[in-house]
Amino acid sequence: MQKKRIRTLHTIIILLIIITIISLTFAGIMGALYLREVREGGGLRGKSDQLMADQALPVLSVDVENSTTGDQEPGMEGQDAESAQGIAAAGEDGSLNLDDASIAALMQSKEAEVEQSIKNRMKELVTGEDGSPLKMLRSFFPENLIYSYEEEYVFAPVLESVNKHSLLDENFQKTEDGLMQYVENGTVTSHTGIDVSKYQGDIDWTAVKADGIEYAFIRLGIRGYESGKIVVDEYYEDNMKGANAAGVKAGVYFFTQAVTVEEAKEEAEFVIQNLAGYDVACPVVFDVERISGGKGRADQLTQEQRTDITVAFCEAIKAAGYTPMIYGNVVCFTRLLDMTRLNDYEKWYAFYDDYMYIPYDVSCWQYTEKGNVDGIPNNVDLNISFKMW
C-alpha cells in the first residue's frame, strides 16, 4: 500500500511540474506583451504632451467642491471629491507608472493565481466520488485505461483496433431513484435491467416488472473454482419461469472456470441444454472474472489461453442460435482477454461509479451492486443497456 502511495505522489508531482512549466511560459509571454503595451503607451503619451504644448491647448480644471459649476458634464451633479477624482484617474493612464520590479511582481502574482487554480482542480479530482487519484489520472491520460491492480496503477493502452462506442458522458443521467439513464435530445434511449442469482432469494417477478425493469440476466450456473464441477444455480429454474411469466425479458450468464478449450465447449453444452423450454430473448453471457486471492483454477491462464476459451464458448452459443456476450471489468478487458480478437461478440461491462469508464463498444453496463427493486428482498445489481434484444 505504501508503495502505491509513493508512486501516486510521484505521478502527481510530475504532473504539477509539467503544468507549472506551461503556466510559467504562458505567464511570461503575457507579461512581455503587457510590458510592450506599457512602453508603447508611454511613447504615445509623450507625443500627446508635446502636441498639446505646441498648440497651447487650454487646461480644463474642475472644482470638485463646487457641485453647481456650469462646466460639469450631465449626470455629474452631486458627486463628492473622492468619486470625481476616481473618475478622472480612471481615464488617465499616466498614473500607471510601472517599472520592471512592479511588472515582475504582477507576473509573480498571476503565476501564483494560476498555480493555485490548478492545485484546486487537482484536489477536486483526487477527492472525487471514488475517493482516489484515479479520476485525476484518467482525466489527464485519456489514451490509457487506468486502474489499480495488485497495489500498482496500470496504464493500459486503448487499442485502436477494438470497436469503440459513440456514447457521450453528458447524456448519462441518474433519476431520483438512482437509476442510470441515457438521454438523447430529451428522450431516454437506454433500457433498465438487473442480474440475479441465488443470493437475491425468492423474487416476485410481477413486482419487478411493475417497477420498470425491462430485462434480467439470470445466473444459470457455475463451474467450481476449486473442484471444477459444473452445477446449476439453485434458483435458476424459478427465476426463469418467473421472468418469462411476468414479461421480463431474460438472458442467462455462466461463471466459467474452464482451463481448456474442451472445458469451455463442455460449459457451453451444459448451458444450451438448460436453456431448453425457456424464452431467452437476451444474450447468453460468459463471465470470465478471476477469483480474488489467486484461488481460482483458471487464474493462471495466459491471455491467449483465456481468449481461446472465450471464443470457443461464444462460437458454440452462436451455433446453437443464441446471442453470445462476454462479461468483465476493466481488468478483464485489458489484461485477461485479447480484445482485438473479440470484436464479433457483445460486451457487458462492470464498473461501479457514476461514469462509464470504457471507450470500447459495450451493449450493457453494470453500474452498481447496491440497487433496490420492488419484489427483490436483497440488494441487486443494476444495469443500463444501449439496445434491446
C-alpha positions as a LaTeX table, in Angstrom:
\begin{tabular}{lrrr}
\hline
Residue & $x$ (\AA) & $y$ (\AA) & $z$ (\AA) \\
\hline
Met1 & 0.00 & 0.00 & 0.00 \\
Gln2 & 2.86 & 2.39 & 0.90 \\
Lys3 & 4.49 & 1.62 & $-2.45$ \\
Lys4 & 1.30 & 2.57 & $-4.29$ \\
Arg5 & 1.00 & 5.85 & $-2.38$ \\
Ile6 & 4.60 & 6.78 & $-3.18$ \\
Arg7 & 4.07 & 6.07 & $-6.88$ \\
Thr8 & 0.87 & 8.09 & $-6.84$ \\
Leu9 & 2.65 & 11.01 & $-5.16$ \\
His10 & 5.44 & 10.87 & $-7.74$ \\
Thr11 & 2.90 & 10.91 & $-10.54$ \\
Ile12 & 1.08 & 13.92 & $-9.08$ \\
Ile13 & 4.37 & 15.80 & $-8.54$ \\
Ile14 & 5.42 & 15.20 & $-12.15$ \\
Leu15 & 2.05 & 16.42 & $-13.40$ \\
Leu16 & 2.33 & 19.54 & $-11.23$ \\
Ile17 & 5.83 & 20.28 & $-12.57$ \\
Ile18 & 4.68 & 19.93 & $-16.19$ \\
Ile19 & 1.62 & 22.12 & $-15.66$ \\
Thr20 & 3.64 & 24.71 & $-13.73$ \\
Ile21 & 6.20 & 24.97 & $-16.56$ \\
Ile22 & 3.40 & 25.50 & $-19.07$ \\
Ser23 & 1.79 & 28.10 & $-16.79$ \\
Leu24 & 5.06 & 29.98 & $-16.29$ \\
Thr25 & 5.71 & 30.05 & $-20.03$ \\
Phe26 & 2.23 & 31.40 & $-20.68$ \\
Ala27 & 2.59 & 33.99 & $-17.92$ \\
Gly28 & 5.96 & 35.07 & $-19.31$ \\
Ile29 & 4.51 & 35.64 & $-22.75$ \\
Met30 & 1.60 & 37.61 & $-21.34$ \\
Gly31 & 3.99 & 39.68 & $-19.21$ \\
Ala32 & 6.16 & 40.51 & $-22.20$ \\
Leu33 & 3.11 & 41.60 & $-24.19$ \\
Tyr34 & 1.92 & 43.73 & $-21.27$ \\
Leu35 & 5.35 & 45.39 & $-20.94$ \\
Arg36 & 5.37 & 46.20 & $-24.63$ \\
Glu37 & 1.93 & 47.80 & $-24.38$ \\
Val38 & 3.03 & 49.89 & $-21.38$ \\
Arg39 & 6.10 & 51.14 & $-23.25$ \\
Glu40 & 4.08 & 51.91 & $-26.37$ \\
Gly41 & 1.55 & 53.75 & $-24.20$ \\
Gly42 & 4.34 & 55.84 & $-22.67$ \\
Gly43 & 5.55 & 56.81 & $-26.11$ \\
Leu44 & 2.09 & 57.88 & $-27.17$ \\
Arg45 & 1.68 & 59.95 & $-24.02$ \\
Gly46 & 4.94 & 61.75 & $-24.76$ \\
Lys47 & 3.79 & 62.61 & $-28.27$ \\
Ser48 & 0.42 & 63.78 & $-26.93$ \\
Asp49 & 2.05 & 66.03 & $-24.33$ \\
Gln50 & 4.33 & 67.57 & $-26.96$ \\
Leu51 & 1.40 & 68.18 & $-29.28$ \\
Met52 & $-0.61$ & 69.90 & $-26.54$ \\
Ala53 & 2.38 & 72.09 & $-25.63$ \\
Asp54 & 2.95 & 73.09 & $-29.23$ \\
Gln55 & $-0.69$ & 74.04 & $-29.75$ \\
Ala56 & $-1.00$ & 75.76 & $-26.35$ \\
Leu57 & $-4.21$ & 73.96 & $-25.53$ \\
Pro58 & $-6.09$ & 75.37 & $-22.54$ \\
Val59 & $-6.10$ & 73.25 & $-19.39$ \\
Leu60 & $-9.55$ & 72.31 & $-18.11$ \\
Ser61 & $-9.74$ & 72.31 & $-14.32$ \\
Val62 & $-12.68$ & 71.04 & $-12.32$ \\
Asp63 & $-13.53$ & 72.42 & $-8.92$ \\
Val64 & $-14.77$ & 69.30 & $-7.18$ \\
Glu65 & $-16.07$ & 71.33 & $-4.26$ \\
Asn66 & $-18.45$ & 73.30 & $-6.47$ \\
Ser67 & $-21.20$ & 70.88 & $-7.44$ \\
Thr68 & $-23.15$ & 73.51 & $-9.38$ \\
Thr69 & $-20.49$ & 74.64 & $-11.82$ \\
Gly70 & $-21.80$ & 75.13 & $-15.32$ \\
Asp71 & $-18.80$ & 73.33 & $-16.84$ \\
Gln72 & $-19.81$ & 69.92 & $-15.45$ \\
Glu73 & $-20.98$ & 67.16 & $-17.79$ \\
Pro74 & $-24.60$ & 65.97 & $-17.50$ \\
Gly75 & $-25.00$ & 63.34 & $-14.85$ \\
Met76 & $-22.06$ & 64.51 & $-12.77$ \\
Glu77 & $-24.14$ & 66.54 & $-10.30$ \\
Gly78 & $-23.84$ & 65.57 & $-6.65$ \\
Gln79 & $-20.57$ & 63.60 & $-6.85$ \\
Asp80 & $-18.14$ & 64.05 & $-3.99$ \\
Ala81 & $-14.47$ & 64.84 & $-4.40$ \\
Glu82 & $-13.31$ & 61.24 & $-3.97$ \\
Ser83 & $-15.60$ & 59.89 & $-6.70$ \\
Ala84 & $-14.77$ & 62.72 & $-9.07$ \\
Gln85 & $-11.07$ & 62.16 & $-8.64$ \\
Gly86 & $-11.59$ & 58.46 & $-9.20$ \\
Ile87 & $-13.36$ & 59.11 & $-12.49$ \\
Ala88 & $-10.58$ & 61.40 & $-13.59$ \\
Ala89 & $-7.92$ & 58.88 & $-12.69$ \\
Ala90 & $-9.82$ & 56.09 & $-14.48$ \\
Gly91 & $-9.26$ & 57.83 & $-17.80$ \\
Glu92 & $-5.63$ & 58.80 & $-17.14$ \\
Asp93 & $-3.11$ & 56.05 & $-17.85$ \\
Gly94 & $-0.30$ & 58.36 & $-16.81$ \\
Ser95 & $-0.97$ & 57.23 & $-13.22$ \\
Leu96 & 0.32 & 53.69 & $-14.10$ \\
Asn97 & 3.99 & 54.27 & $-13.56$ \\
Leu98 & 5.19 & 50.63 & $-13.66$ \\
Asp99 & 8.86 & 49.80 & $-13.50$ \\
Asp100 & 10.44 & 46.40 & $-14.14$ \\
Ala101 & 10.10 & 45.39 & $-10.48$ \\
Ser102 & 6.39 & 46.17 & $-10.48$ \\
Ile103 & 5.84 & 44.14 & $-13.64$ \\
Ala104 & 7.78 & 41.22 & $-12.18$ \\
Ala105 & 5.67 & 41.36 & $-9.03$ \\
Leu106 & 2.49 & 41.40 & $-11.12$ \\
Met107 & 3.66 & 38.39 & $-13.14$ \\
Gln108 & 4.55 & 36.50 & $-9.97$ \\
Ser109 & 1.12 & 37.22 & $-8.56$ \\
Lys110 & $-0.59$ & 35.89 & $-11.71$ \\
Glu111 & 1.61 & 32.77 & $-11.74$ \\
Ala112 & 0.67 & 32.04 & $-8.13$ \\
Glu113 & $-3.00$ & 32.50 & $-9.00$ \\
Val114 & $-2.79$ & 30.08 & $-11.94$ \\
Glu115 & $-0.85$ & 27.53 & $-9.88$ \\
Gln116 & $-3.39$ & 27.68 & $-7.06$ \\
Ser117 & $-6.22$ & 27.22 & $-9.54$ \\
Ile118 & $-4.53$ & 24.10 & $-10.91$ \\
Lys119 & $-3.97$ & 22.74 & $-7.41$ \\
Asn120 & $-7.61$ & 23.32 & $-6.52$ \\
Arg121 & $-8.73$ & 21.44 & $-9.64$ \\
Met122 & $-6.41$ & 18.53 & $-8.89$ \\
Lys123 & $-7.67$ & 18.39 & $-5.30$ \\
Glu124 & $-11.24$ & 18.33 & $-6.62$ \\
Leu125 & $-10.41$ & 15.38 & $-8.86$ \\
Val126 & $-8.48$ & 13.47 & $-6.20$ \\
Thr127 & $-11.24$ & 13.85 & $-3.63$ \\
Gly128 & $-13.95$ & 12.84 & $-6.10$ \\
Glu129 & $-16.66$ & 10.29 & $-5.52$ \\
Asp130 & $-14.36$ & 7.29 & $-5.84$ \\
Gly131 & $-12.06$ & 8.71 & $-3.15$ \\
Ser132 & $-8.86$ & 8.02 & $-5.10$ \\
Pro133 & $-6.47$ & 9.69 & $-7.56$ \\
Leu134 & $-7.85$ & 7.54 & $-10.36$ \\
Lys135 & $-10.27$ & 10.16 & $-11.65$ \\
Met136 & $-7.48$ & 12.71 & $-11.87$ \\
Leu137 & $-5.14$ & 10.34 & $-13.67$ \\
Arg138 & $-7.88$ & 9.24 & $-16.05$ \\
Ser139 & $-8.67$ & 12.85 & $-16.97$ \\
Phe140 & $-5.01$ & 13.51 & $-17.83$ \\
Phe141 & $-4.40$ & 10.28 & $-19.75$ \\
Pro142 & $-7.43$ & 9.56 & $-21.98$ \\
Glu143 & $-5.26$ & 7.41 & $-24.25$ \\
Asn144 & $-4.97$ & 4.83 & $-21.45$ \\
Leu145 & $-7.29$ & 2.74 & $-19.33$ \\
Ile146 & $-6.01$ & 3.28 & $-15.79$ \\
Tyr147 & $-6.84$ & 1.08 & $-12.83$ \\
Ser148 & $-5.39$ & $-0.32$ & $-9.63$ \\
Tyr149 & $-4.15$ & $-3.89$ & $-9.81$ \\
Glu150 & $-2.15$ & $-5.75$ & $-7.15$ \\
Glu151 & $-1.19$ & $-2.49$ & $-5.37$ \\
Glu152 & 0.03 & $-0.79$ & $-8.54$ \\
Tyr153 & $-1.52$ & 1.58 & $-11.06$ \\
Val154 & $-1.78$ & 0.10 & $-14.53$ \\
Phe155 & $-1.78$ & 2.31 & $-17.63$ \\
Ala156 & $-3.24$ & 0.01 & $-20.30$ \\
Pro157 & $-3.22$ & 1.48 & $-23.81$ \\
Val158 & $-6.56$ & 1.94 & $-25.55$ \\
Leu159 & $-6.36$ & $-0.39$ & $-28.55$ \\
Glu160 & $-7.22$ & 1.26 & $-31.86$ \\
Ser161 & $-8.35$ & $-1.99$ & $-33.48$ \\
Val162 & $-11.05$ & $-2.64$ & $-30.86$ \\
Asn163 & $-14.51$ & $-1.28$ & $-31.69$ \\
Lys164 & $-15.42$ & 1.94 & $-29.83$ \\
His165 & $-18.76$ & 3.30 & $-28.67$ \\
Ser166 & $-20.10$ & 6.78 & $-29.52$ \\
Leu167 & $-21.83$ & 7.45 & $-26.18$ \\
Leu168 & $-21.45$ & 10.94 & $-24.68$ \\
Asp169 & $-20.72$ & 11.43 & $-20.97$ \\
Glu170 & $-23.12$ & 14.36 & $-20.72$ \\
Asn171 & $-26.05$ & 12.19 & $-21.85$ \\
Phe172 & $-25.87$ & 9.93 & $-18.80$ \\
Gln173 & $-28.34$ & 10.96 & $-16.11$ \\
Lys174 & $-29.46$ & 9.48 & $-12.81$ \\
Thr175 & $-33.05$ & 9.55 & $-11.66$ \\
Glu176 & $-34.13$ & 10.38 & $-8.11$ \\
Asp177 & $-34.42$ & 6.63 & $-7.55$ \\
Gly178 & $-30.77$ & 6.12 & $-8.51$ \\
Leu179 & $-31.45$ & 4.57 & $-11.93$ \\
Met180 & $-28.95$ & 5.40 & $-14.66$ \\
Gln181 & $-30.41$ & 6.55 & $-17.98$ \\
Tyr182 & $-29.02$ & 7.63 & $-21.32$ \\
Val183 & $-30.91$ & 10.64 & $-22.67$ \\
Glu184 & $-30.65$ & 11.99 & $-26.22$ \\
Asn185 & $-32.46$ & 15.21 & $-27.15$ \\
Gly186 & $-34.75$ & 14.82 & $-24.15$ \\
Thr187 & $-35.64$ & 11.19 & $-24.92$ \\
Val188 & $-34.50$ & 8.21 & $-22.84$ \\
Thr189 & $-32.92$ & 5.76 & $-25.28$ \\
Ser190 & $-31.49$ & 3.27 & $-22.77$ \\
His191 & $-33.08$ & 0.29 & $-21.04$ \\
Thr192 & $-33.13$ & $-0.74$ & $-17.38$ \\
Gly193 & $-32.18$ & $-4.23$ & $-16.26$ \\
Ile194 & $-30.91$ & $-6.37$ & $-13.38$ \\
Asp195 & $-28.92$ & $-9.55$ & $-12.90$ \\
Val196 & $-29.81$ & $-12.11$ & $-10.24$ \\
Ser197 & $-28.68$ & $-15.37$ & $-8.71$ \\
Lys198 & $-29.43$ & $-17.42$ & $-5.61$ \\
Tyr199 & $-28.18$ & $-14.52$ & $-3.48$ \\
Gln200 & $-31.31$ & $-12.48$ & $-4.24$ \\
Gly201 & $-33.54$ & $-15.19$ & $-2.77$ \\
Asp202 & $-37.21$ & $-15.55$ & $-3.72$ \\
Ile203 & $-38.24$ & $-12.89$ & $-6.25$ \\
Asp204 & $-41.70$ & $-11.50$ & $-7.00$ \\
Trp205 & $-41.23$ & $-11.04$ & $-10.75$ \\
Thr206 & $-44.60$ & $-9.33$ & $-11.22$ \\
Ala207 & $-43.46$ & $-6.60$ & $-8.81$ \\
Val208 & $-40.10$ & $-6.42$ & $-10.58$ \\
Lys209 & $-41.83$ & $-5.81$ & $-13.90$ \\
Ala210 & $-44.13$ & $-3.18$ & $-12.36$ \\
Asp211 & $-41.05$ & $-1.36$ & $-11.01$ \\
Gly212 & $-39.85$ & $-0.69$ & $-14.55$ \\
Ile213 & $-37.34$ & $-3.50$ & $-15.02$ \\
Glu214 & $-37.26$ & $-4.48$ & $-18.69$ \\
Tyr215 & $-34.81$ & $-7.39$ & $-18.70$ \\
Ala216 & $-32.80$ & $-9.64$ & $-16.37$ \\
Phe217 & $-29.66$ & $-11.70$ & $-16.69$ \\
Ile218 & $-30.21$ & $-14.82$ & $-14.59$ \\
Arg219 & $-27.34$ & $-16.95$ & $-13.39$ \\
Leu220 & $-27.70$ & $-20.37$ & $-14.94$ \\
Gly221 & $-24.76$ & $-21.98$ & $-13.20$ \\
Ile222 & $-21.07$ & $-22.08$ & $-12.37$ \\
Arg223 & $-18.02$ & $-24.28$ & $-12.58$ \\
Gly224 & $-16.43$ & $-24.70$ & $-9.17$ \\
Tyr225 & $-13.26$ & $-22.65$ & $-8.87$ \\
Glu226 & $-11.54$ & $-25.46$ & $-6.95$ \\
Ser227 & $-13.41$ & $-28.66$ & $-7.77$ \\
Gly228 & $-14.08$ & $-27.88$ & $-11.42$ \\
Lys229 & $-17.58$ & $-29.32$ & $-11.06$ \\
Ile230 & $-20.40$ & $-27.74$ & $-13.09$ \\
Val231 & $-23.60$ & $-27.01$ & $-11.15$ \\
Val232 & $-26.90$ & $-25.23$ & $-11.81$ \\
Asp233 & $-27.81$ & $-22.19$ & $-9.71$ \\
Glu234 & $-30.43$ & $-23.42$ & $-7.25$ \\
Tyr235 & $-32.80$ & $-20.51$ & $-8.09$ \\
Tyr236 & $-32.29$ & $-20.70$ & $-11.86$ \\
Glu237 & $-35.48$ & $-22.57$ & $-12.72$ \\
Asp238 & $-37.71$ & $-20.40$ & $-10.50$ \\
Asn239 & $-36.17$ & $-17.20$ & $-11.83$ \\
Met240 & $-36.52$ & $-18.19$ & $-15.49$ \\
Lys241 & $-40.13$ & $-19.23$ & $-15.06$ \\
Gly242 & $-40.94$ & $-16.10$ & $-13.07$ \\
Ala243 & $-39.30$ & $-13.71$ & $-15.52$ \\
Asn244 & $-40.95$ & $-15.37$ & $-18.54$ \\
Ala245 & $-44.37$ & $-15.30$ & $-16.88$ \\
Ala246 & $-44.08$ & $-11.65$ & $-15.84$ \\
Gly247 & $-42.90$ & $-10.43$ & $-19.23$ \\
Val248 & $-39.38$ & $-9.52$ & $-18.11$ \\
Lys249 & $-37.02$ & $-10.36$ & $-20.97$ \\
Ala250 & $-34.48$ & $-12.94$ & $-19.86$ \\
Gly251 & $-30.88$ & $-13.73$ & $-20.60$ \\
Val252 & $-28.54$ & $-16.00$ & $-18.68$ \\
Tyr253 & $-24.94$ & $-15.97$ & $-17.53$ \\
Phe254 & $-22.48$ & $-18.69$ & $-16.63$ \\
Phe255 & $-19.44$ & $-18.25$ & $-14.41$ \\
Thr256 & $-16.55$ & $-20.06$ & $-16.05$ \\
Gln257 & $-13.52$ & $-21.75$ & $-14.59$ \\
Ala258 & $-12.60$ & $-23.60$ & $-17.75$ \\
Val259 & $-8.87$ & $-24.13$ & $-18.23$ \\
Thr260 & $-9.02$ & $-25.64$ & $-21.72$ \\
Val261 & $-10.98$ & $-25.12$ & $-24.93$ \\
Glu262 & $-12.57$ & $-28.55$ & $-24.38$ \\
Glu263 & $-13.87$ & $-27.47$ & $-20.97$ \\
Ala264 & $-15.25$ & $-24.26$ & $-22.50$ \\
Lys265 & $-17.19$ & $-26.31$ & $-25.02$ \\
Glu266 & $-18.42$ & $-28.53$ & $-22.19$ \\
Glu267 & $-19.70$ & $-25.45$ & $-20.35$ \\
Ala268 & $-21.44$ & $-24.18$ & $-23.48$ \\
Glu269 & $-23.17$ & $-27.53$ & $-24.00$ \\
Phe270 & $-24.31$ & $-27.53$ & $-20.36$ \\
Val271 & $-25.78$ & $-24.04$ & $-20.77$ \\
Ile272 & $-27.55$ & $-24.89$ & $-24.03$ \\
Gln273 & $-29.17$ & $-27.96$ & $-22.51$ \\
Asn274 & $-30.54$ & $-25.91$ & $-19.59$ \\
Leu275 & $-31.98$ & $-23.24$ & $-21.90$ \\
Ala276 & $-34.46$ & $-25.68$ & $-23.41$ \\
Gly277 & $-38.08$ & $-24.75$ & $-22.74$ \\
Tyr278 & $-37.44$ & $-21.11$ & $-21.82$ \\
Asp279 & $-37.85$ & $-17.86$ & $-23.72$ \\
Val280 & $-34.31$ & $-16.47$ & $-23.91$ \\
Ala281 & $-34.61$ & $-13.10$ & $-25.64$ \\
Cys282 & $-31.40$ & $-11.60$ & $-24.24$ \\
Pro283 & $-27.80$ & $-12.82$ & $-24.68$ \\
Val284 & $-26.11$ & $-15.83$ & $-23.14$ \\
Val285 & $-23.19$ & $-14.45$ & $-21.15$ \\
Phe286 & $-19.74$ & $-15.85$ & $-20.45$ \\
Asp287 & $-18.44$ & $-14.48$ & $-17.11$ \\
Val288 & $-14.64$ & $-14.53$ & $-17.25$ \\
Glu289 & $-13.82$ & $-12.90$ & $-13.89$ \\
Arg290 & $-10.94$ & $-14.13$ & $-11.80$ \\
Ile291 & $-11.32$ & $-15.41$ & $-8.25$ \\
Ser292 & $-9.80$ & $-12.93$ & $-5.81$ \\
Gly293 & $-6.76$ & $-14.10$ & $-3.89$ \\
Gly294 & $-5.45$ & $-16.33$ & $-6.67$ \\
Lys295 & $-7.59$ & $-19.28$ & $-5.62$ \\
Gly296 & $-9.31$ & $-19.99$ & $-8.93$ \\
Arg297 & $-8.26$ & $-22.93$ & $-11.08$ \\
Ala298 & $-8.32$ & $-20.60$ & $-14.12$ \\
Asp299 & $-6.41$ & $-17.72$ & $-12.53$ \\
Gln300 & $-3.07$ & $-18.74$ & $-14.03$ \\
Leu301 & $-4.25$ & $-18.82$ & $-17.63$ \\
Thr302 & $-2.39$ & $-16.71$ & $-20.15$ \\
Gln303 & $-4.25$ & $-14.04$ & $-22.09$ \\
Glu304 & $-4.09$ & $-16.18$ & $-25.21$ \\
Gln305 & $-5.45$ & $-19.26$ & $-23.42$ \\
Arg306 & $-8.32$ & $-17.35$ & $-21.82$ \\
Thr307 & $-9.20$ & $-15.72$ & $-25.13$ \\
Asp308 & $-9.19$ & $-19.10$ & $-26.90$ \\
Ile309 & $-11.56$ & $-20.43$ & $-24.22$ \\
Thr310 & $-13.85$ & $-17.41$ & $-24.56$ \\
Val311 & $-14.03$ & $-17.71$ & $-28.34$ \\
Ala312 & $-14.81$ & $-21.44$ & $-28.08$ \\
Phe313 & $-17.74$ & $-20.81$ & $-25.70$ \\
Cys314 & $-19.14$ & $-17.92$ & $-27.74$ \\
Glu315 & $-18.96$ & $-19.78$ & $-31.02$ \\
Ala316 & $-20.78$ & $-22.77$ & $-29.54$ \\
Ile317 & $-23.54$ & $-20.49$ & $-28.20$ \\
Lys318 & $-23.83$ & $-18.73$ & $-31.56$ \\
Ala319 & $-24.05$ & $-22.05$ & $-33.39$ \\
Ala320 & $-27.00$ & $-23.02$ & $-31.15$ \\
Gly321 & $-28.93$ & $-19.90$ & $-32.25$ \\
Tyr322 & $-28.34$ & $-17.67$ & $-29.23$ \\
Thr323 & $-26.53$ & $-14.34$ & $-28.91$ \\
Pro324 & $-23.19$ & $-14.70$ & $-27.07$ \\
Met325 & $-21.94$ & $-11.95$ & $-24.74$ \\
Ile326 & $-18.81$ & $-11.53$ & $-22.60$ \\
Tyr327 & $-18.98$ & $-10.12$ & $-19.06$ \\
Gly328 & $-15.99$ & $-8.47$ & $-17.45$ \\
Asn329 & $-14.48$ & $-5.45$ & $-15.74$ \\
Val330 & $-11.58$ & $-3.21$ & $-16.77$ \\
Val331 & $-9.06$ & $-5.88$ & $-15.73$ \\
Cys332 & $-10.79$ & $-8.50$ & $-17.87$ \\
Phe333 & $-10.96$ & $-6.19$ & $-20.89$ \\
Thr334 & $-7.33$ & $-5.07$ & $-20.71$ \\
Arg335 & $-5.31$ & $-7.83$ & $-19.05$ \\
Leu336 & $-7.17$ & $-11.14$ & $-19.15$ \\
Leu337 & $-8.51$ & $-11.05$ & $-22.70$ \\
Asp338 & $-7.14$ & $-10.09$ & $-26.10$ \\
Met339 & $-9.89$ & $-7.69$ & $-27.09$ \\
Thr340 & $-8.65$ & $-7.45$ & $-30.69$ \\
Arg341 & $-10.00$ & $-10.99$ & $-31.21$ \\
Leu342 & $-13.41$ & $-10.35$ & $-29.66$ \\
Asn343 & $-14.98$ & $-7.60$ & $-31.79$ \\
Asp344 & $-17.65$ & $-10.02$ & $-33.05$ \\
Tyr345 & $-19.18$ & $-10.54$ & $-29.59$ \\
Glu346 & $-21.25$ & $-8.25$ & $-27.42$ \\
Lys347 & $-19.78$ & $-6.98$ & $-24.13$ \\
Trp348 & $-21.30$ & $-6.47$ & $-20.69$ \\
Tyr349 & $-19.13$ & $-4.14$ & $-18.62$ \\
Ala350 & $-18.92$ & $-3.98$ & $-14.80$ \\
Phe351 & $-17.79$ & $-0.64$ & $-13.34$ \\
Tyr352 & $-19.35$ & 0.76 & $-10.17$ \\
Asp353 & $-19.49$ & 4.54 & $-10.44$ \\
Asp354 & $-21.49$ & 7.40 & $-11.94$ \\
Tyr355 & $-19.45$ & 7.49 & $-15.13$ \\
Met356 & $-18.85$ & 4.68 & $-17.63$ \\
Tyr357 & $-15.09$ & 4.42 & $-17.86$ \\
Ile358 & $-14.58$ & 2.39 & $-21.03$ \\
Pro359 & $-14.05$ & 3.54 & $-24.64$ \\
Tyr360 & $-14.83$ & 0.13 & $-26.13$ \\
Asp361 & $-18.19$ & $-0.77$ & $-27.59$ \\
Val362 & $-20.38$ & $-2.33$ & $-24.89$ \\
Ser363 & $-24.04$ & $-3.28$ & $-25.03$ \\
Cys364 & $-24.63$ & $-3.19$ & $-21.29$ \\
Trp365 & $-23.09$ & $-1.50$ & $-18.22$ \\
Gln366 & $-23.46$ & $-2.85$ & $-14.68$ \\
Tyr367 & $-23.04$ & 0.35 & $-12.63$ \\
Thr368 & $-23.91$ & $-0.70$ & $-9.07$ \\
Glu369 & $-24.35$ & $-3.77$ & $-6.91$ \\
Lys370 & $-26.46$ & $-1.91$ & $-4.35$ \\
Gly371 & $-29.69$ & $-1.42$ & $-6.27$ \\
Asn372 & $-33.16$ & $-1.71$ & $-4.76$ \\
Val373 & $-36.02$ & $-3.09$ & $-6.84$ \\
Asp374 & $-39.56$ & $-3.91$ & $-5.77$ \\
Gly375 & $-40.09$ & $-7.65$ & $-5.40$ \\
Ile376 & $-36.45$ & $-8.41$ & $-4.55$ \\
Pro377 & $-35.70$ & $-8.72$ & $-0.82$ \\
Asn378 & $-31.94$ & $-8.08$ & $-1.07$ \\
Asn379 & $-29.68$ & $-5.67$ & $-2.94$ \\
Val380 & $-29.40$ & $-6.36$ & $-6.65$ \\
Asp381 & $-27.07$ & $-5.37$ & $-9.48$ \\
Leu382 & $-28.47$ & $-2.64$ & $-11.74$ \\
Asn383 & $-27.67$ & $-2.43$ & $-15.44$ \\
Ile384 & $-28.19$ & 0.02 & $-18.24$ \\
Ser385 & $-28.20$ & $-1.24$ & $-21.80$ \\
Phe386 & $-27.99$ & 0.72 & $-25.02$ \\
Lys387 & $-30.08$ & $-1.70$ & $-27.04$ \\
Met388 & $-32.95$ & $-4.12$ & $-26.50$ \\
Trp389 & $-32.62$ & $-7.63$ & $-27.82$ \\
\hline
\end{tabular}
